[in-house]
Coordinates of N, CA, C and O in Angstrom, one line a residue:
C1 N -7.2 118.9 167.6 CA -6.5 120.2 167.8 C -5.0 120.0 167.7 O -4.4 120.8 167.0
Y2 N -4.4 119.0 168.4 CA -3.0 118.8 168.3 C -2.6 118.2 166.9 O -1.5 118.6 166.4
K3 N -3.5 117.4 166.3 CA -3.2 116.9 165.0 C -3.2 118.1 164.0 O -2.4 118.1 163.0
N4 N -4.1 119.1 164.2 CA -4.1 120.2 163.3 C -2.8 121.0 163.5 O -2.2 121.5 162.5
A5 N -2.3 121.1 164.7 CA -1.0 121.8 165.0 C 0.1 121.1 164.2 O 1.0 121.8 163.7
L6 N 0.1 119.8 164.2 CA 1.2 119.0 163.5 C 1.1 119.2 162.0 O 2.1 119.1 161.3
E7 N -0.2 119.3 161.5 CA -0.3 119.5 160.1 C 0.3 120.9 159.7 O 0.9 121.0 158.6
K8 N 0.3 121.8 160.5 CA 0.9 123.1 160.2 C 2.4 123.1 160.5 O 3.1 123.8 159.8
D9 N 2.8 122.4 161.5 CA 4.2 122.3 161.9 C 4.5 121.0 162.5 O 4.2 120.7 163.6
D10 N 5.0 120.1 161.7 CA 5.3 118.7 162.1 C 6.5 118.6 163.1 O 6.8 117.5 163.5
T11 N 7.1 119.7 163.4 CA 8.1 119.7 164.4 C 7.7 120.3 165.7 O 8.5 120.6 166.6
N12 N 6.4 120.4 165.9 CA 5.8 121.0 167.2 C 5.9 120.0 168.3 O 5.1 119.1 168.4
V13 N 7.0 120.1 169.1 CA 7.2 119.1 170.1 C 6.1 119.1 171.2 O 5.7 118.0 171.6
N14 N 5.5 120.2 171.5 CA 4.4 120.2 172.5 C 3.2 119.5 172.0 O 2.6 118.8 172.7
A15 N 2.9 119.6 170.7 CA 1.8 118.9 170.1 C 2.1 117.4 170.1 O 1.2 116.6 170.4
L16 N 3.3 117.0 169.8 CA 3.7 115.6 169.8 C 3.5 115.0 171.2 O 3.0 113.9 171.4
I17 N 4.0 115.7 172.2 CA 3.9 115.2 173.6 C 2.4 115.1 174.0 O 2.0 114.2 174.6
S18 N 1.7 116.2 173.7 CA 0.3 116.2 174.0 C -0.5 115.0 173.4 O -1.4 114.4 174.0
L19 N -0.2 114.7 172.1 CA -0.8 113.6 171.5 C -0.4 112.3 172.1 O -1.2 111.4 172.4
G20 N 0.8 112.2 172.5 CA 1.3 111.0 173.2 C 0.6 110.8 174.5 O 0.1 109.7 174.8
N21 N 0.4 111.9 175.2 CA -0.3 111.9 176.5 C -1.8 111.5 176.3 O -2.3 110.7 177.1
A22 N -2.4 112.0 175.3 CA -3.8 111.7 175.0 C -3.9 110.2 174.7 O -4.9 109.5 175.2
Y23 N -3.0 109.6 173.9 CA -3.1 108.2 173.6 C -2.9 107.3 174.9 O -3.4 106.3 175.0
V24 N -2.0 107.8 175.8 CA -1.8 107.1 177.1 C -3.2 107.1 177.8 O -3.6 106.0 178.4
I25 N -3.8 108.2 177.9 CA -5.1 108.3 178.6 C -6.1 107.3 178.1 O -6.9 106.7 178.9
I26 N -6.2 107.1 176.8 CA -7.2 106.2 176.2 C -6.6 104.8 176.1 O -7.2 104.0 175.4
K27 N -5.5 104.6 176.7 CA -4.8 103.2 176.8 C -4.3 102.7 175.4 O -4.3 101.5 175.2
N28 N -4.0 103.6 174.5 CA -3.4 103.2 173.3 C -1.9 103.5 173.4 O -1.4 104.5 172.8
V29 N -1.2 102.7 174.1 CA 0.2 102.9 174.4 C 1.1 102.9 173.2 O 2.0 103.6 173.1
S30 N 0.8 102.0 172.3 CA 1.6 101.8 171.1 C 1.6 103.1 170.2 O 2.6 103.5 169.7
E31 N 0.5 103.8 170.2 CA 0.4 105.0 169.4 C 1.1 106.1 170.2 O 1.8 107.0 169.6
A32 N 1.0 106.1 171.5 CA 1.7 107.1 172.3 C 3.2 107.0 172.1 O 3.8 108.1 172.0
V33 N 3.7 105.8 172.0 CA 5.1 105.6 171.8 C 5.6 106.3 170.5 O 6.6 107.0 170.5
K34 N 4.8 106.2 169.5 CA 5.2 106.8 168.2 C 5.4 108.3 168.3 O 6.3 108.9 167.8
Y35 N 4.4 109.0 169.0 CA 4.5 110.4 169.2 C 5.6 110.8 170.1 O 6.3 111.8 169.9
Y36 N 5.9 110.1 171.2 CA 7.0 110.4 172.1 C 8.3 110.2 171.4 O 9.2 111.0 171.6
Q37 N 8.4 109.2 170.6 CA 9.7 109.0 169.8 C 10.0 110.1 168.9 O 11.1 110.6 168.8
R38 N 8.9 110.6 168.2 CA 9.1 111.8 167.3 C 9.6 113.0 168.1 O 10.4 113.8 167.7
A39 N 8.9 113.2 169.3 CA 9.3 114.4 170.1 C 10.7 114.2 170.6 O 11.4 115.2 170.7
I40 N 11.1 113.1 171.0 CA 12.5 112.9 171.5 C 13.5 113.1 170.4 O 14.6 113.7 170.7
K41 N 13.2 112.7 169.2 CA 14.1 113.0 168.1 C 14.3 114.5 167.9 O 15.4 115.0 167.6
L42 N 13.3 115.3 168.1 CA 13.3 116.7 167.9 C 13.9 117.4 169.1 O 14.5 118.5 169.0
N43 N 13.8 116.8 170.3 CA 14.2 117.5 171.5 C 14.8 116.4 172.5 O 14.2 116.1 173.5
P44 N 16.0 115.9 172.1 CA 16.6 114.8 172.9 C 17.1 115.2 174.3 O 17.3 114.3 175.1
D45 N 17.2 116.5 174.6 CA 17.7 116.9 175.9 C 16.5 117.1 176.9 O 16.8 117.6 178.0
N46 N 15.3 116.8 176.5 CA 14.2 117.0 177.4 C 14.1 115.8 178.4 O 13.6 114.7 178.0
N47 N 14.6 116.0 179.6 CA 14.7 114.9 180.5 C 13.3 114.4 181.0 O 13.1 113.2 181.2
E48 N 12.4 115.4 181.1 CA 11.0 115.0 181.5 C 10.4 114.0 180.5 O 9.8 113.0 180.8
L49 N 10.6 114.4 179.2 CA 10.1 113.5 178.2 C 10.8 112.2 178.2 O 10.1 111.1 178.0
Q50 N 12.1 112.2 178.4 CA 12.8 110.9 178.5 C 12.2 110.0 179.6 O 12.1 108.8 179.4
L51 N 11.9 110.6 180.7 CA 11.3 109.8 181.8 C 9.9 109.3 181.5 O 9.6 108.1 181.8
I52 N 9.1 110.1 180.8 CA 7.8 109.7 180.4 C 7.9 108.5 179.4 O 7.2 107.5 179.6
Y53 N 8.8 108.6 178.5 CA 9.0 107.6 177.5 C 9.5 106.3 178.1 O 9.0 105.2 177.8
A54 N 10.4 106.4 179.1 CA 10.9 105.2 179.8 C 9.7 104.5 180.5 O 9.6 103.3 180.5
D55 N 8.9 105.3 181.2 CA 7.7 104.7 181.9 C 6.8 104.0 180.9 O 6.2 102.9 181.2
I56 N 6.6 104.6 179.8 CA 5.7 104.0 178.8 C 6.3 102.7 178.3 O 5.6 101.7 178.1
L57 N 7.6 102.7 178.0 CA 8.2 101.4 177.6 C 8.1 100.4 178.6 O 7.9 99.2 178.3
D58 N 8.3 100.8 179.9 CA 8.1 99.8 181.0 C 6.7 99.3 181.0 O 6.5 98.1 181.3
E59 N 5.7 100.1 180.8 CA 4.3 99.7 180.8 C 4.1 98.7 179.7 O 3.4 97.7 179.9
L60 N 4.7 99.0 178.5 CA 4.5 98.1 177.4 C 5.1 96.7 177.7 O 4.5 95.7 177.4
D61 N 6.3 96.7 178.4 CA 6.9 95.4 178.8 C 6.0 94.7 179.7 O 5.8 93.5 179.6
T62 N 5.4 95.4 180.7 CA 4.5 94.8 181.6 C 3.3 94.2 180.9 O 2.9 93.1 181.2
L63 N 2.7 95.0 180.0 CA 1.5 94.5 179.3 C 1.9 93.3 178.4 O 1.1 92.3 178.4
D64 N 3.0 93.3 177.8 CA 3.5 92.1 177.0 C 3.7 90.9 177.9 O 3.3 89.8 177.6
G65 N 4.2 91.1 179.1 CA 4.4 90.0 180.0 C 3.1 89.4 180.5 O 3.0 88.2 180.6
E66 N 2.1 90.3 180.8 CA 0.8 89.8 181.2 C 0.1 89.1 180.1 O -0.5 88.0 180.3
K67 N 0.3 89.6 178.9 CA -0.3 88.9 177.7 C 0.3 87.5 177.5 O -0.4 86.5 177.3
N68 N 1.6 87.4 177.7 CA 2.2 86.1 177.5 C 1.8 85.2 178.6 O 1.6 84.0 178.4
K69 N 1.7 85.7 179.8 CA 1.2 84.8 180.9 C -0.2 84.3 180.7 O -0.4 83.1 180.9
N70 N -1.1 85.2 180.2 CA -2.4 84.7 179.9 C -2.5 83.7 178.8 O -3.3 82.8 178.8
E71 N -1.6 83.8 177.8 CA -1.5 82.9 176.7 C -1.1 81.5 177.1 O -1.4 80.5 176.5
L72 N -0.3 81.5 178.2 CA 0.2 80.2 178.7 C -0.8 79.5 179.5 O -0.6 78.3 179.8
R73 N -1.8 80.2 180.0 CA -2.8 79.5 180.9 C -3.8 78.7 180.1 O -4.1 78.7 179.0

């Protein structure tokens, strides 16, 4: 549904955010980041989106840290 909306209008910020949210739900954080980044480029003054994006980046750092710890064991 959201991908269809983006096919019609690739500047649809709501669709970009919704796709980002969907990818977070299914634990595909790296894909979520791509959609959030596109949304931020189109709407840089959206403070809520900035906070969501910061949380996602923090989660990625945490996941990378855990991955590195497991590799050291």
